[in-house]
């Protein structure tokens, strides 16, 4: 693992200081990822367009990658009696998924020779986590993938990208994966 690629969890003090130093040094591009191919495509797209030239003397942008890990209770919902018995298993699965997301993001960054990357896993609703990360890191731009849901599915599930477009305090770029 490259020493410049680190995973921060639940905002440790030294990671917060490091993130503030990154934000002060260069404008921050924040990429929100989940386990979908759409978000990995958005990360690849970002790396190819903003971080592809390893010969640059200094980076134009700093890259922060954020994964919102759902809470076990939000996944289970109101399951009734016995739900508390399932919570540890659900939490374990969510941690495994988050670790997989982080590992794949690290591999993509390494394959593109991107350094000075901070990866955070933050527990909570993705809409809030992403907008809070934008504020915390003073991001200049938020980049995220589009799942391509239709209007009906978006109405029932809600759209994280739509929420971020309206509530994030920076420019938001939604990257659509081409249909093959």
mmCIF file of C-alpha atoms in Angstrom, residues 58-160:
data_model
loop_
_atom_site.group_PDB
_atom_site.id
_atom_site.type_symbol
_atom_site.label_atom_id
_atom_site.label_comp_id
_atom_site.label_asym_id
_atom_site.label_seq_id
_atom_site.Cartn_x
_atom_site.Cartn_y
_atom_site.Cartn_z
ATOM 1 C CA UNK A 58 2.715 20.139 -8.054
ATOM 2 C CA UNK A 59 -0.839 18.901 -8.079
ATOM 3 C CA UNK A 60 -3.488 21.346 -9.205
ATOM 4 C CA UNK A 61 -6.078 19.618 -7.011
ATOM 5 C CA UNK A 62 -6.074 17.460 -3.925
ATOM 6 C CA UNK A 63 -8.311 14.406 -4.027
ATOM 7 C CA UNK A 64 -10.524 13.264 -1.193
ATOM 8 C CA UNK A 65 -12.676 10.172 -1.640
ATOM 9 C CA UNK A 66 -15.663 9.668 0.656
ATOM 10 C CA UNK A 67 -17.724 6.528 1.144
ATOM 11 C CA UNK A 68 -20.930 6.789 3.183
ATOM 12 C CA UNK A 69 -21.444 3.567 5.131
ATOM 13 C CA UNK A 70 -25.095 3.114 6.084
ATOM 14 C CA UNK A 71 -25.930 2.492 9.713
ATOM 15 C CA UNK A 72 -27.068 -1.056 10.473
ATOM 16 C CA UNK A 73 -30.357 0.278 11.865
ATOM 17 C CA UNK A 74 -31.094 2.114 8.591
ATOM 18 C CA UNK A 75 -30.552 -1.078 6.617
ATOM 19 C CA UNK A 76 -32.781 -3.195 8.856
ATOM 20 C CA UNK A 77 -35.436 -0.539 9.389
ATOM 21 C CA UNK A 78 -38.275 -1.327 11.747
ATOM 22 C CA UNK A 79 -37.916 -5.097 11.750
ATOM 23 C CA UNK A 80 -39.670 -5.757 15.046
ATOM 24 C CA UNK A 81 -38.612 -8.190 17.755
ATOM 25 C CA UNK A 82 -35.294 -9.888 17.167
ATOM 26 C CA UNK A 83 -33.875 -7.081 15.037
ATOM 27 C CA UNK A 84 -31.278 -6.349 17.722
ATOM 28 C CA UNK A 85 -29.928 -9.893 17.305
ATOM 29 C CA UNK A 86 -29.267 -9.240 13.605
ATOM 30 C CA UNK A 87 -27.554 -5.838 14.016
ATOM 31 C CA UNK A 88 -24.024 -7.210 14.644
ATOM 32 C CA UNK A 89 -24.205 -9.336 11.491
ATOM 33 C CA UNK A 90 -25.489 -6.464 9.389
ATOM 34 C CA UNK A 91 -22.800 -4.163 10.799
ATOM 35 C CA UNK A 92 -20.126 -6.745 9.982
ATOM 36 C CA UNK A 93 -21.386 -7.011 6.398
ATOM 37 C CA UNK A 94 -21.492 -3.218 6.009
ATOM 38 C CA UNK A 95 -17.897 -2.981 7.265
ATOM 39 C CA UNK A 96 -16.802 -5.627 4.746
ATOM 40 C CA UNK A 97 -18.533 -3.751 1.934
ATOM 41 C CA UNK A 98 -16.878 -0.481 3.016
ATOM 42 C CA UNK A 99 -13.459 -2.169 3.153
ATOM 43 C CA UNK A 100 -14.020 -3.510 -0.363
ATOM 44 C CA UNK A 101 -15.037 -0.073 -1.643
ATOM 45 C CA UNK A 102 -11.938 1.491 -0.100
ATOM 46 C CA UNK A 103 -9.627 -1.208 -1.482
ATOM 47 C CA UNK A 104 -11.012 -0.817 -5.001
ATOM 48 C CA UNK A 105 -10.631 2.985 -4.758
ATOM 49 C CA UNK A 106 -7.012 2.550 -3.617
ATOM 50 C CA UNK A 107 -6.331 0.222 -6.551
ATOM 51 C CA UNK A 108 -7.771 2.732 -9.016
ATOM 52 C CA UNK A 109 -5.670 5.524 -7.503
ATOM 53 C CA UNK A 110 -2.502 3.398 -7.594
ATOM 54 C CA UNK A 111 -3.168 2.400 -11.207
ATOM 55 C CA UNK A 112 -3.323 6.084 -12.145
ATOM 56 C CA UNK A 113 -0.306 7.020 -9.978
ATOM 57 C CA UNK A 114 -2.453 9.415 -7.963
ATOM 58 C CA UNK A 115 -0.859 10.460 -4.714
ATOM 59 C CA UNK A 116 -1.939 12.780 -1.935
ATOM 60 C CA UNK A 117 -5.299 10.987 -1.750
ATOM 61 C CA UNK A 118 -7.332 10.856 1.435
ATOM 62 C CA UNK A 119 -10.040 8.182 1.682
ATOM 63 C CA UNK A 120 -12.707 8.467 4.346
ATOM 64 C CA UNK A 121 -15.463 6.111 5.404
ATOM 65 C CA UNK A 122 -18.178 7.945 7.300
ATOM 66 C CA UNK A 123 -21.252 6.273 8.758
ATOM 67 C CA UNK A 124 -24.618 7.834 8.020
ATOM 68 C CA UNK A 125 -27.083 8.753 5.316
ATOM 69 C CA UNK A 126 -25.159 9.328 2.076
ATOM 70 C CA UNK A 127 -26.922 12.622 1.338
ATOM 71 C CA UNK A 128 -25.885 14.157 4.639
ATOM 72 C CA UNK A 129 -22.445 12.532 4.820
ATOM 73 C CA UNK A 130 -21.438 13.822 1.387
ATOM 74 C CA UNK A 131 -22.677 17.382 1.933
ATOM 75 C CA UNK A 132 -20.979 17.489 5.356
ATOM 76 C CA UNK A 133 -17.724 16.213 3.796
ATOM 77 C CA UNK A 134 -17.892 19.000 1.199
ATOM 78 C CA UNK A 135 -18.130 21.567 3.998
ATOM 79 C CA UNK A 136 -15.540 19.888 6.225
ATOM 80 C CA UNK A 137 -12.924 19.731 3.459
ATOM 81 C CA UNK A 138 -13.934 23.012 1.818
ATOM 82 C CA UNK A 139 -14.249 21.175 -1.493
ATOM 83 C CA UNK A 140 -14.166 23.170 -4.692
ATOM 84 C CA UNK A 141 -15.920 20.436 -6.631
ATOM 85 C CA UNK A 142 -17.956 17.329 -5.804
ATOM 86 C CA UNK A 143 -17.926 14.521 -8.350
ATOM 87 C CA UNK A 144 -20.237 11.537 -8.183
ATOM 88 C CA UNK A 145 -21.638 8.853 -10.431
ATOM 89 C CA UNK A 146 -25.203 8.706 -11.617
ATOM 90 C CA UNK A 147 -27.060 5.447 -11.132
ATOM 91 C CA UNK A 148 -29.355 6.390 -13.996
ATOM 92 C CA UNK A 149 -32.606 5.694 -12.160
ATOM 93 C CA UNK A 150 -35.781 6.669 -13.950
ATOM 94 C CA UNK A 151 -38.196 9.238 -12.559
ATOM 95 C CA UNK A 152 -40.412 6.690 -10.784
ATOM 96 C CA UNK A 153 -37.546 4.845 -9.094
ATOM 97 C CA UNK A 154 -35.988 8.186 -8.061
ATOM 98 C CA UNK A 155 -39.306 9.265 -6.536
ATOM 99 C CA UNK A 156 -39.394 6.177 -4.300
ATOM 100 C CA UNK A 157 -35.692 5.822 -3.511
ATOM 101 C CA UNK A 158 -34.661 9.434 -3.620
ATOM 102 C CA UNK A 159 -31.571 10.601 -5.437
ATOM 103 C CA UNK A 160 -28.358 11.225 -3.551
#
